[in-house]
Every structure is written in structure tokens, then in C-alpha cells.
């Protein structure tokens, strides 16, 4: 399942020259025709930037443009390739014989494990690595955390009060009053659904069970899909639809505020006692990067507390580095205060493909 590749698309990597200074050549005052400027004078007015190709699933909504603009200040022309996390990981693996990217940013623990196992990224320890909580980084230096994404169960406060809301994901299918009132996506390819499922599977690990999950665990998975509403719509579209009973669904934490503004509504979030799964959005050096020195320079710069603080403030991101939390919004700091659910990724990651296949074959209809 992990070998299945998403369609590839062409990538050109032009070298971009950016003018600086006035760039004007004055001809000699002899009335003669203009001549070309001397070679050394022309080169003095040209800044050659190092090209770094960045693959990411976390650069939409202006984030990539912000990073690229800031990176020019350290002499890097950042070429961006934006796609979903699975597509990015599959493309990096497919290109191992002829790597096109220098750096990858984003993803989650499941996809990082895939890239490490395939040898598609190479160890590099940035100068800021020891500022990030140790458990968030790969112990062998393959990737390092720059941001955390909370994966949440959100609900419409116009339909459900905090007192009426569920207290855990399992309540959705254990409590009949929530049946038909929550959504699940009609495809299991997104990062958020993978993280939510990881948080459920980790509660029911059992070496003697089918595919390493207890009978109780599979019963919960079956009930989750049997009692929810399958949709390809954004959950906020479903929640504001007067013809729909839906009032709850999964979402990543940065997606809540813009949707509240877009749909003129207010959402609550469920905080299970066990905590929530946090996606580790990290940064890593591609194995065989074309511009390794510049790629390392970019990684050292991008993950620094100063840059991640600016990034966090601009886009409601939660930096993995606690030293970058100054000035973050109250909503982002509230996410930072939610307990992190402990998940053994060494067990979850290699088993997830088989679990997803079992869900597709048995519970998605």
C-alpha cells in the first residue's frame, strides 16, 4: 500500500537572478554609440541566489509565499512544490534515483516514518534542534519538529452546548444521541483522519488481536463508521446546512478560526482526558539533495525560534519550539495547553497501511 504512487507532475527549477542597485551603465561622453557594460561592472549589480527546492503539504494559504519572501533575505531563492502529504511523500520516494527536491517541510509522524524507512531523507541536525522537546524529533536526526498541529473534534455551538457535547471521540458511537450527527471523510488519504485513527487504534493495541488490534478495538472502528455521516464536504459546510443533522467532525486546529469567520459561526472543541494527537510538522534534508549546503542553511534558518515565531503569529501556527511562543494568539496558546495523547509511532506507523486496508474492505460502503 505504501508503494502506491500518486500521479507525478513536471517540475522545472530555474535559476533566478535578481537585480540590485540601479543597474544603469553610462556610456563614455565621446558621443559614440552605447557599448555593453564591462563584465565586472555587470556582475557587481547582480545578486545570485542559491536555489532550494522545497516540497511541502503545509504551504497553502500564503504560507509558502511568506517563507519564500523571508528566505530571500538569507540569499535563498525558494522554489515551492505544494501537494497533499501522501502525494509529497510518494513523490519523494519515486524520485530517489534522481532527487528533485532539497528539503521537505510538513507531513506527520506516519509519513516521516515512511520516508525514513525508504531512505528518502538523510540525517541532519540543525543548530536549533536542542531547543525542541526531544520526543518530537527523530532520535537519529532524520527530521526535526518545527510546528505542531492539533487534530480535533469540533462542534457547532449553535446546535450543541459545551455541557451537551461529547467528552471523547468514543462518545460519538457509544452514545446514541450523537449517531448521525458527526461526519467522517469518504476517503482515508488525509493527514487529519490518519491522526484521529492513530489516536483510536493506540488505545486497543493487542498482539493477539486481528492485525494487532483487539476485538473491542475493531468493534469501536466498525461503530465509528456505521454511525457517522460519510461526506466529501468540509465539516463546516455540513454543520451550517439546515437540511443536515451534522453538528460535529474532525478538523486541524488552524482550520477553525478562518471557517468561523467564513461561515459566521462559533465552534467548540472536545478535549478528551487522554489528550489529542498532535501532528509533528517537521523539516528534513532530502537524500541526494542537489544543493545540500544551501538546503542545510535554509533548515537552520527556518526552524529558528525567531523565524518560527513570526510564522506562528502570521498564520496561527503552533511552533514546536517553546521559545517561539511569545505573542501567539490566545487560540493558539489554548491549543498548546491541551495535553498530547501518547502514541507509540514505532508500532502505529508500520501497521497503519494494513489497518486502513481493513477499514476500506469492511467498513466503508
XYZ file of C-alpha atoms in Angstrom:
365
model
C 0.000 0.000 0.000
C 2.864 2.347 0.783
C 4.369 1.717 -2.647
C 1.301 3.159 -4.400
C 2.407 6.367 -6.068
C 0.298 9.431 -6.694
C 0.431 10.945 -10.213
C 3.616 12.896 -10.744
C 3.800 16.332 -12.250
C 6.666 18.094 -14.001
C 8.942 20.408 -12.090
C 11.269 22.961 -13.579
C 13.918 24.514 -11.392
C 15.090 27.774 -12.988
C 17.941 29.762 -11.539
C 16.557 33.202 -10.735
C 18.756 36.274 -10.906
C 17.516 39.303 -9.045
C 18.696 42.792 -9.802
C 20.043 45.049 -7.107
C 21.493 48.545 -7.291
C 20.491 50.857 -10.140
C 21.864 48.566 -12.849
C 22.465 51.530 -15.193
C 25.535 51.803 -17.431
C 26.536 55.299 -18.536
C 28.281 55.462 -21.929
C 31.523 57.390 -22.348
C 30.952 61.111 -23.026
C 32.502 60.926 -26.509
C 29.314 60.970 -28.446
C 29.947 57.418 -29.550
C 27.409 54.617 -29.604
C 26.468 52.836 -26.409
C 28.506 49.784 -25.625
C 27.850 46.895 -23.276
C 28.950 47.427 -19.667
C 32.193 45.787 -18.619
C 31.675 42.271 -17.308
C 32.881 43.081 -13.804
C 30.550 46.102 -13.554
C 27.537 43.990 -14.619
C 28.309 41.290 -12.075
C 28.530 43.880 -9.299
C 24.855 44.705 -9.920
C 23.568 41.111 -9.935
C 22.789 39.052 -6.853
C 22.878 35.310 -7.469
C 20.594 33.487 -5.066
C 21.020 29.851 -4.093
C 18.077 27.816 -5.359
C 16.468 25.479 -2.821
C 13.531 23.303 -3.909
C 11.008 22.775 -1.109
C 8.316 20.079 -1.214
C 5.526 20.605 1.302
C 1.912 19.946 2.199
C 1.942 22.942 4.586
C 2.476 25.949 2.323
C -1.025 26.798 1.095
C -2.999 29.934 2.033
C 0.012 32.214 1.644
C 2.371 30.303 3.919
C 4.720 29.295 1.116
C 4.912 32.811 -0.242
C 5.726 34.134 3.235
C 8.540 31.620 3.695
C 9.935 32.302 0.222
C 9.923 36.055 0.708
C 11.701 35.794 4.047
C 14.220 33.266 2.706
C 15.461 35.750 0.094
C 16.921 37.734 2.985
C 19.429 34.922 3.559
C 20.235 34.573 -0.127
C 17.904 31.694 -0.990
C 15.505 31.532 -3.907
C 12.920 29.046 -2.661
C 11.146 27.014 -5.349
C 7.877 25.644 -3.944
C 6.032 22.425 -4.740
C 2.688 22.205 -2.940
C 0.671 18.971 -2.703
C -1.049 16.747 -0.147
C 1.096 14.950 2.395
C 0.703 11.481 0.873
C 1.421 12.835 -2.618
C 4.533 14.644 -1.387
C 5.883 11.562 0.396
C 5.171 9.316 -2.594
C 6.847 11.740 -4.967
C 9.999 11.965 -2.865
C 10.192 8.163 -2.743
C 9.598 7.882 -6.501
C 12.343 10.394 -7.257
C 15.064 8.723 -5.209
C 17.044 7.828 -8.306
C 17.020 11.462 -9.419
C 16.020 13.721 -6.494
C 14.318 16.969 -7.499
C 13.757 18.390 -4.010
C 16.307 19.643 -1.495
C 14.101 19.999 1.592
C 10.724 18.688 2.725
C 8.549 20.511 5.267
C 5.271 19.449 6.896
C 3.886 15.866 6.855
C 3.188 13.903 10.073
C 4.688 11.059 12.084
C 3.270 8.376 9.777
C 4.722 9.909 6.642
C 8.035 10.715 8.320
C 8.341 7.055 9.277
C 7.725 6.110 5.640
C 10.448 8.425 4.343
C 12.942 7.179 6.947
C 12.194 3.541 6.128
C 12.648 4.196 2.398
C 15.932 6.072 2.885
C 14.475 9.105 1.116
C 15.729 11.626 3.699
C 19.144 11.856 5.289
C 20.157 12.761 8.852
C 20.977 16.398 9.502
C 20.849 18.033 12.946
C 20.076 21.771 12.745
C 21.533 24.290 15.189
C 18.160 24.757 16.945
C 17.416 21.037 17.438
C 18.095 21.013 21.189
C 15.538 23.793 21.733
C 12.696 21.469 20.685
C 11.311 18.811 23.087
C 13.363 15.707 22.390
C 10.449 13.329 21.804
C 9.239 15.409 18.840
C 12.436 14.935 16.832
C 13.643 11.773 15.163
C 16.211 10.244 17.539
C 18.578 9.534 14.650
C 18.392 13.050 13.232
C 16.323 12.304 10.122
C 13.739 15.027 10.786
C 13.156 17.728 13.380
C 9.896 19.321 14.511
C 9.143 22.917 13.618
C 5.389 23.048 14.272
C 2.596 21.091 15.933
C -0.924 20.671 14.605
C -3.719 19.714 16.962
C -6.191 17.215 15.478
C -9.549 17.966 16.999
C -13.205 17.060 17.246
C -15.057 20.353 16.713
C -18.763 21.052 17.106
C -21.261 23.810 16.290
C -22.087 25.785 19.426
C -25.412 26.832 17.889
C -26.504 23.191 17.920
C -24.681 21.718 20.913
C -23.716 23.392 24.169
C -20.449 22.549 25.933
C -22.476 20.721 28.575
C -24.168 18.572 25.907
C -21.016 17.944 23.857
C -19.157 14.642 23.855
C -16.051 14.385 26.008
C -14.173 11.907 23.806
C -14.222 10.533 20.279
C -15.618 7.230 21.532
C -18.737 9.009 22.809
C -19.817 9.628 19.207
C -20.663 5.989 18.563
C -21.224 4.834 22.159
C -23.921 7.451 22.753
C -26.981 7.111 20.502
C -27.824 10.822 20.710
C -24.719 11.549 18.633
C -25.471 8.968 15.934
C -25.883 10.620 12.541
C -24.574 13.911 13.915
C -20.874 13.578 13.119
C -19.017 13.234 9.836
C -16.160 11.155 8.551
C -14.435 11.639 5.165
C -15.258 9.363 2.254
C -11.529 8.818 1.632
C -8.871 7.892 4.149
C -5.991 9.733 2.488
C -5.779 12.889 4.602
C -3.369 13.610 7.427
C -6.133 14.535 9.885
C -8.073 11.287 9.561
C -4.830 9.299 9.858
C -4.005 11.086 13.095
C -7.515 10.647 14.515
C -7.452 6.937 13.687
C -3.982 6.648 15.228
C -5.385 8.073 18.446
C -8.145 5.455 18.450
C -6.045 2.444 17.411
C -3.408 3.168 20.050
C -5.989 2.503 22.781
C -6.663 -1.021 21.537
C -3.268 -2.486 20.657
C -3.255 -6.240 21.226
C -0.643 -8.612 19.826
C -3.150 -11.457 19.873
C -5.858 -9.491 18.048
C -6.527 -9.287 14.319
C -3.744 -7.179 12.755
C -2.595 -6.327 16.268
C -5.894 -4.726 17.357
C -8.228 -6.207 19.951
C -11.767 -7.319 19.129
C -13.002 -4.392 21.212
C -10.894 -2.062 19.109
C -12.292 -3.318 15.820
C -15.751 -3.067 17.312
C -15.123 0.604 18.002
C -13.815 1.190 14.486
C -16.840 -0.553 12.992
C -19.207 1.524 15.136
C -17.425 4.763 14.220
C -18.088 4.244 10.522
C -21.537 2.726 10.981
C -22.993 5.606 12.989
C -21.470 8.670 11.321
C -22.210 10.512 8.086
C -19.783 9.957 5.215
C -19.116 13.126 3.237
C -16.670 14.805 0.913
C -17.788 18.234 2.126
C -15.951 20.425 4.608
C -17.419 19.751 8.046
C -18.366 23.399 8.468
C -20.396 23.244 5.250
C -22.238 20.281 6.734
C -22.723 21.958 10.113
C -24.326 25.124 8.701
C -26.534 23.197 6.266
C -30.097 23.493 7.679
C -31.057 20.250 5.933
C -28.306 18.324 7.731
C -28.258 16.891 11.242
C -24.466 17.087 11.332
C -23.037 19.119 14.213
C -19.533 17.663 14.709
C -16.469 16.478 12.865
C -12.693 16.302 12.637
C -10.506 19.315 11.881
C -6.943 20.560 12.347
C -6.667 23.448 14.776
C -5.570 26.170 12.295
C -8.664 25.474 10.211
C -11.183 26.550 12.838
C -10.794 30.351 13.027
C -10.986 31.050 9.269
C -14.053 28.842 8.948
C -15.766 30.518 11.874
C -15.270 33.818 10.055
C -16.286 32.401 6.675
C -19.482 30.769 7.926
C -20.297 33.312 10.657
C -20.462 30.709 13.374
C -18.669 29.658 16.555
C -17.201 26.235 17.199
C -16.354 24.386 20.378
C -13.681 21.703 20.645
C -13.610 18.440 22.561
C -10.617 17.823 24.801
C -10.500 14.123 25.750
C -8.937 13.282 29.102
C -6.431 11.129 27.223
C -5.306 14.158 25.196
C -5.299 14.748 21.443
C -2.994 13.539 18.657
C -0.616 16.286 17.580
C 0.869 16.069 14.105
C 4.564 16.848 14.003
C 5.232 19.110 11.049
C 8.954 18.814 10.606
C 11.733 19.685 8.213
C 14.287 17.336 6.691
C 17.088 17.173 4.155
C 16.389 15.117 1.037
C 18.829 12.266 0.444
C 20.819 13.341 -2.620
C 19.763 16.995 -2.488
C 21.122 18.980 -5.420
C 22.091 21.954 -3.250
C 22.905 20.421 0.112
C 24.802 23.383 1.588
C 22.010 25.855 0.833
C 19.402 23.326 1.993
C 21.158 22.998 5.348
C 21.378 26.791 5.602
C 17.633 27.022 4.932
C 16.826 24.400 7.588
C 18.981 26.182 10.191
C 17.236 29.462 9.401
C 13.651 28.254 9.005
C 13.421 26.300 12.255
C 14.964 29.025 14.379
C 12.874 30.477 17.211
C 12.816 33.918 15.569
C 11.519 32.718 12.199
C 9.034 30.238 13.656
C 7.693 32.916 15.983
C 6.967 35.182 13.022
C 5.455 32.268 11.111
C 3.302 31.289 14.084
C 1.973 34.821 14.576
C 1.264 35.294 10.869
C -0.620 32.009 10.363
C -1.829 30.853 13.813
C 0.760 28.089 13.725
C 1.973 26.450 16.915
C 5.782 26.315 16.850
C 7.339 23.167 18.299
C 9.991 25.344 19.935
C 8.586 26.800 23.196
C 10.961 29.758 22.801
C 8.906 30.801 19.752
C 5.570 31.152 21.594
C 5.800 34.826 22.525
C 2.986 36.890 21.017
C 0.968 33.938 19.679
C -2.810 34.310 19.622
C -4.855 33.203 22.618
C -6.460 30.496 20.471
C -3.067 29.068 19.504
C -1.827 29.151 23.084
C -5.018 27.347 24.132
C -4.139 24.532 21.717
C -0.620 24.434 23.170
C -2.156 23.871 26.621
C -4.097 20.743 25.526
C -2.433 17.505 26.676
C -0.734 15.497 23.952
C -2.007 11.948 23.563
C 0.855 9.483 23.883
C 1.122 7.387 20.727
C 3.808 4.797 20.049
C 4.603 5.655 16.441
C 7.058 2.770 16.174
C 4.018 0.488 16.439
C 1.357 2.614 14.747
C 3.250 3.717 11.622
C 4.196 0.317 10.136
C 0.747 -1.126 10.838
C -1.400 1.740 9.562
C -1.458 0.627 5.877
C -2.924 -2.772 6.821
C -5.435 -1.151 9.170
C -6.578 1.301 6.509
C -6.978 -1.529 4.022
C -9.106 -3.430 6.546
C -11.319 -0.354 7.006
C -11.731 0.105 3.245
C -12.683 -3.541 2.765
C -15.032 -3.857 5.707
C -16.432 -0.533 6.902
C -16.541 1.980 4.028
C -19.550 1.327 1.809
